[in-house]
Amino acid sequence: MCQRTDVVYCVPVSSAQSPRPRKKNRLAQYLQNIKDSYTISRRSYPWIRWTLPAVLIGFLALGVIISFTYGLPLWYWLILSLMVALVVDMVTLTFTTRRASYAQLEGRPGATKVVLDQIGRGWYVEPEPVAFNKNQDLVWRLVGRPGVVLIAEGPDTRTRRMLAEEERKVHRLLSTVPIHTFQVGTDAGQVRLTDLSKTLRRLPTKPTSLTDSEITQVSKRLTSLAGKNLPIPKHIDPNRVRPDRRAMRGR
């Protein structure tokens, strides 16, 4: 039953409804997400339109060859090949969609935080930048097994001094903990946003590697640094920096 006023309120007649519409909606949403991901990936990586079907055809052909060569059931190898091909295609699509999304965010204040939120377990990431200036250049801090990592976001000429100052603060407080610093941007010597996760994974953990308890202790000590509770610059909210999926689809 629907009562029409300025807003339409729809009240279910019975609480015991069939789950089929919900399942259909879930499937439709899943298929729409795949379509959007493909569209986003194709805009940055045109070769994806040929790679996905090529993987499917290649695995199916491989299954047929194995079946006829060893006299095994054809239907079994076709199903197995199809499942493996779909998994490979989904992994490829996920990877390209993520990189395409990062490419769209590159250059926007707070974009680094979007990548840091995706690095997974084993890291403590400060929810807000630990330093910033009037040009909306930011410094982010995180703690993991490699030690303390300081990441500057902005042009090298503006962030170099700010990054060095934060490094001195951390060293005064934690002189025995390794400190890694680098900049995210498009200038020479800077790390591209799409390569940030890979750069973090490649940080050395020898000869010093922090344990989980040490990561917690170091993170707590760092909260005592001056400026920890400075307000976020105007127009910068790292929690709201998201890729514009409609713009990337070209709509």
Short mmCIF file of C-alpha atoms in Angstrom, two decimals:
data_model
loop_
_atom_site.label_atom_id
_atom_site.label_comp_id
_atom_site.label_asym_id
_atom_site.label_seq_id
_atom_site.Cartn_x
_atom_site.Cartn_y
_atom_site.Cartn_z
CA MET A 1 0.00 0.00 0.00
CA CYS A 2 1.33 3.44 -0.88
CA GLN A 3 0.10 6.72 0.62
CA ARG A 4 0.92 9.68 -1.66
CA THR A 5 1.70 13.03 -0.08
CA ASP A 6 4.70 15.23 -0.84
CA VAL A 7 6.77 12.08 -0.42
CA VAL A 8 5.64 8.58 -1.29
CA TYR A 9 5.75 6.20 1.68
CA CYS A 10 5.45 2.53 0.83
CA VAL A 11 4.40 0.26 3.67
CA PRO A 12 4.65 -3.51 3.18
CA VAL A 13 1.36 -5.29 3.63
CA SER A 14 2.97 -8.34 5.17
CA SER A 15 6.28 -8.86 6.93
CA ALA A 16 6.58 -12.31 5.39
CA GLN A 17 7.63 -11.39 1.88
CA SER A 18 9.29 -13.57 -0.67
CA PRO A 19 13.09 -13.18 -0.71
CA ARG A 20 13.19 -13.47 -4.50
CA PRO A 21 12.95 -9.71 -5.29
CA ARG A 22 15.75 -9.01 -2.84
CA LYS A 23 17.93 -11.67 -4.44
CA LYS A 24 17.14 -10.29 -7.89
CA ASN A 25 18.04 -6.79 -6.76
CA ARG A 26 21.28 -8.06 -5.28
CA LEU A 27 22.18 -9.86 -8.49
CA ALA A 28 21.29 -6.82 -10.58
CA GLN A 29 23.47 -4.62 -8.36
CA TYR A 30 26.34 -7.09 -8.64
CA LEU A 31 26.10 -7.16 -12.42
CA GLN A 32 25.88 -3.37 -12.53
CA ASN A 33 29.04 -3.11 -10.42
CA ILE A 34 30.86 -5.39 -12.85
CA LYS A 35 29.65 -3.28 -15.77
CA ASP A 36 30.77 -0.06 -14.09
CA SER A 37 34.16 -1.56 -13.24
CA TYR A 38 34.63 -2.66 -16.84
CA THR A 39 33.71 0.81 -18.14
CA ILE A 40 36.10 2.51 -15.72
CA SER A 41 38.93 0.13 -16.57
CA ARG A 42 38.40 0.43 -20.32
CA ARG A 43 38.79 4.22 -20.23
CA SER A 44 42.27 3.93 -18.70
CA TYR A 45 43.26 0.53 -20.12
CA PRO A 46 41.71 0.01 -23.58
CA TRP A 47 43.39 -3.38 -23.89
CA ILE A 48 41.00 -4.77 -21.25
CA ARG A 49 38.29 -5.26 -23.90
CA TRP A 50 40.51 -7.84 -25.64
CA THR A 51 42.19 -9.33 -22.59
CA LEU A 52 39.07 -10.54 -20.79
CA PRO A 53 37.59 -12.55 -23.71
CA ALA A 54 41.08 -13.76 -24.70
CA VAL A 55 41.58 -15.24 -21.23
CA LEU A 56 38.20 -16.98 -21.43
CA ILE A 57 38.86 -18.44 -24.88
CA GLY A 58 42.40 -19.43 -23.94
CA PHE A 59 41.39 -21.40 -20.86
CA LEU A 60 38.52 -23.11 -22.67
CA ALA A 61 40.89 -24.13 -25.48
CA LEU A 62 43.36 -25.43 -22.91
CA GLY A 63 40.63 -27.50 -21.28
CA VAL A 64 39.67 -29.04 -24.63
CA ILE A 65 43.30 -29.88 -25.42
CA ILE A 66 43.84 -31.54 -22.04
CA SER A 67 40.59 -33.49 -22.37
CA PHE A 68 41.40 -34.92 -25.81
CA THR A 69 45.07 -35.50 -25.05
CA TYR A 70 44.51 -37.59 -21.93
CA GLY A 71 41.06 -38.97 -22.78
CA LEU A 72 39.36 -37.21 -19.88
CA PRO A 73 35.70 -36.08 -19.73
CA LEU A 74 35.26 -32.98 -21.87
CA TRP A 75 32.41 -31.50 -19.82
CA TYR A 76 34.51 -31.61 -16.66
CA TRP A 77 37.43 -29.72 -18.18
CA LEU A 78 35.15 -27.18 -19.85
CA ILE A 79 33.50 -26.34 -16.53
CA LEU A 80 36.84 -26.23 -14.73
CA SER A 81 38.38 -24.03 -17.43
CA LEU A 82 35.38 -21.68 -17.36
CA MET A 83 35.61 -21.25 -13.58
CA VAL A 84 39.35 -20.57 -13.67
CA ALA A 85 38.94 -18.10 -16.54
CA LEU A 86 36.22 -16.18 -14.68
CA VAL A 87 38.41 -15.95 -11.58
CA VAL A 88 41.36 -14.65 -13.61
CA ASP A 89 39.13 -12.12 -15.38
CA MET A 90 37.68 -10.86 -12.08
CA VAL A 91 41.13 -10.46 -10.54
CA THR A 92 42.31 -8.56 -13.62
CA LEU A 93 39.22 -6.34 -13.60
CA THR A 94 39.59 -5.58 -9.89
CA PHE A 95 43.24 -4.63 -10.32
CA THR A 96 42.67 -2.36 -13.31
CA THR A 97 39.61 -0.70 -11.76
CA ARG A 98 41.53 0.18 -8.61
CA ARG A 99 44.43 1.67 -10.55
CA ALA A 100 42.06 3.63 -12.78
CA SER A 101 40.28 5.01 -9.72
CA TYR A 102 43.59 6.07 -8.16
CA ALA A 103 44.60 7.75 -11.41
CA GLN A 104 41.44 9.86 -11.29
CA LEU A 105 42.13 10.90 -7.69
CA GLU A 106 45.76 11.83 -8.34
CA GLY A 107 46.42 15.48 -7.59
CA ARG A 108 43.40 15.96 -5.33
CA PRO A 109 44.10 16.92 -1.68
CA GLY A 110 43.56 13.91 0.57
CA ALA A 111 43.87 11.34 -2.22
CA THR A 112 46.75 9.60 -0.42
CA LYS A 113 44.45 8.73 2.47
CA VAL A 114 42.19 6.76 0.12
CA VAL A 115 45.11 4.49 -0.76
CA LEU A 116 46.28 4.21 2.85
CA ASP A 117 42.83 3.04 3.90
CA GLN A 118 43.21 0.08 1.52
CA ILE A 119 46.62 -1.25 2.60
CA GLY A 120 45.15 -3.84 4.94
CA ARG A 121 46.16 -5.17 8.33
CA GLY A 122 49.50 -4.62 10.02
CA TRP A 123 49.45 -0.84 9.72
CA TYR A 124 48.20 1.95 11.95
CA VAL A 125 47.24 4.97 9.84
CA GLU A 126 46.57 8.36 11.38
CA PRO A 127 42.98 9.34 10.51
CA GLU A 128 44.02 12.96 9.86
CA PRO A 129 47.12 14.60 8.35
CA VAL A 130 49.83 15.36 10.90
CA ALA A 131 50.93 18.51 9.05
CA PHE A 132 49.59 20.81 6.35
CA ASN A 133 50.05 24.28 4.95
CA LYS A 134 47.93 26.97 3.32
CA ASN A 135 48.48 25.39 -0.10
CA GLN A 136 46.69 22.23 1.06
CA ASP A 137 49.90 20.19 1.02
CA LEU A 138 49.65 17.37 3.55
CA VAL A 139 51.85 14.99 5.51
CA TRP A 140 50.42 11.60 6.50
CA ARG A 141 51.86 9.27 9.12
CA LEU A 142 51.50 5.53 9.55
CA VAL A 143 53.21 2.84 11.60
CA GLY A 144 53.90 -0.72 10.52
CA ARG A 145 56.53 -3.44 10.70
CA PRO A 146 59.07 -1.37 8.71
CA GLY A 147 58.75 1.45 11.27
CA VAL A 148 57.28 4.94 11.01
CA VAL A 149 56.38 6.15 7.52
CA LEU A 150 55.85 9.81 6.67
CA ILE A 151 54.25 10.59 3.33
CA ALA A 152 54.11 14.10 1.92
CA GLU A 153 51.40 14.95 -0.56
CA GLY A 154 52.14 17.87 -2.85
CA PRO A 155 54.93 19.41 -4.97
CA ASP A 156 58.49 18.72 -3.84
CA THR A 157 59.37 22.41 -3.50
CA ARG A 158 56.58 22.96 -0.97
CA THR A 159 56.58 19.71 0.99
CA ARG A 160 60.30 19.02 1.44
CA ARG A 161 60.74 21.28 4.45
CA MET A 162 57.46 20.23 6.03
CA LEU A 163 58.36 16.55 5.67
CA ALA A 164 61.82 17.10 7.17
CA GLU A 165 60.30 18.87 10.17
CA GLU A 166 57.94 15.97 10.87
CA GLU A 167 60.85 13.53 10.56
CA ARG A 168 62.80 15.50 13.19
CA LYS A 169 59.82 15.39 15.54
CA VAL A 170 59.49 11.63 15.25
CA HIS A 171 63.25 11.09 15.64
CA ARG A 172 63.34 13.13 18.84
CA LEU A 173 60.58 11.02 20.32
CA LEU A 174 61.58 7.61 18.92
CA SER A 175 65.28 7.68 18.13
CA THR A 176 65.61 3.88 17.75
CA VAL A 177 62.65 3.34 15.42
CA PRO A 178 63.31 3.37 11.64
CA ILE A 179 61.75 6.32 9.82
CA HIS A 180 60.88 6.21 6.12
CA THR A 181 59.91 9.32 4.18
CA PHE A 182 58.78 9.88 0.62
CA GLN A 183 56.52 12.14 -1.40
CA VAL A 184 53.45 11.35 -3.45
CA GLY A 185 52.97 13.31 -6.64
CA THR A 186 53.92 13.62 -10.28
CA ASP A 187 57.24 15.47 -9.90
CA ALA A 188 60.55 13.77 -10.61
CA GLY A 189 61.55 11.46 -7.76
CA GLN A 190 58.05 11.32 -6.29
CA VAL A 191 55.90 8.21 -5.94
CA ARG A 192 52.81 8.07 -8.13
CA LEU A 193 49.54 7.48 -6.32
CA THR A 194 48.98 4.24 -8.26
CA ASP A 195 52.34 2.91 -6.99
CA LEU A 196 51.89 3.88 -3.34
CA SER A 197 50.66 0.51 -2.09
CA LYS A 198 53.50 -1.31 -3.87
CA THR A 199 56.05 1.11 -2.40
CA LEU A 200 54.79 0.50 1.13
CA ARG A 201 54.94 -3.28 0.68
CA ARG A 202 58.57 -3.04 -0.45
CA LEU A 203 59.79 -1.10 2.57
CA PRO A 204 62.60 -3.01 4.32
CA THR A 205 61.84 -4.86 7.56
CA LYS A 206 65.46 -5.81 8.30
CA PRO A 207 67.43 -5.46 10.49
CA THR A 208 64.55 -3.92 12.50
CA SER A 209 60.97 -5.15 12.30
CA LEU A 210 58.31 -3.96 14.71
CA THR A 211 56.00 -6.50 16.32
CA ASP A 212 52.26 -5.94 16.70
CA SER A 213 52.68 -4.80 20.31
CA GLU A 214 55.51 -2.45 19.35
CA ILE A 215 53.38 -0.96 16.56
CA THR A 216 50.69 -0.21 19.13
CA GLN A 217 53.19 1.33 21.57
CA VAL A 218 54.83 3.47 18.90
CA SER A 219 51.43 4.68 17.66
CA LYS A 220 50.40 5.70 21.17
CA ARG A 221 53.63 7.59 21.75
CA LEU A 222 53.25 9.44 18.49
CA THR A 223 49.87 10.78 19.56
CA SER A 224 51.72 13.01 22.02
CA LEU A 225 53.33 14.96 19.19
CA ALA A 226 52.42 18.63 19.07
CA GLY A 227 49.91 19.46 16.39
CA LYS A 228 48.19 16.07 16.49
CA ASN A 229 44.80 17.65 16.98
CA LEU A 230 45.13 20.47 14.48
CA PRO A 231 41.96 20.93 12.44
CA ILE A 232 41.85 19.64 8.89
CA PRO A 233 42.31 22.44 6.32
CA LYS A 234 39.17 23.85 4.79
CA HIS A 235 37.79 21.90 1.82
CA ILE A 236 39.86 18.83 2.74
CA ASP A 237 38.05 15.86 4.22
CA PRO A 238 39.98 12.62 3.61
CA ASN A 239 36.94 10.58 4.55
CA ARG A 240 34.99 12.06 1.63
CA VAL A 241 37.62 11.81 -1.10
CA ARG A 242 36.19 9.20 -3.44
CA PRO A 243 36.51 8.58 -7.17
CA ASP A 244 33.73 10.07 -9.28
CA ARG A 245 32.47 6.85 -10.86
CA ARG A 246 29.95 8.65 -13.08
CA ALA A 247 32.62 10.96 -14.46
CA MET A 248 34.93 8.04 -15.18
CA ARG A 249 32.12 6.27 -17.03
CA GLY A 250 31.76 9.37 -19.20
CA ARG A 251 28.17 10.12 -18.22
#
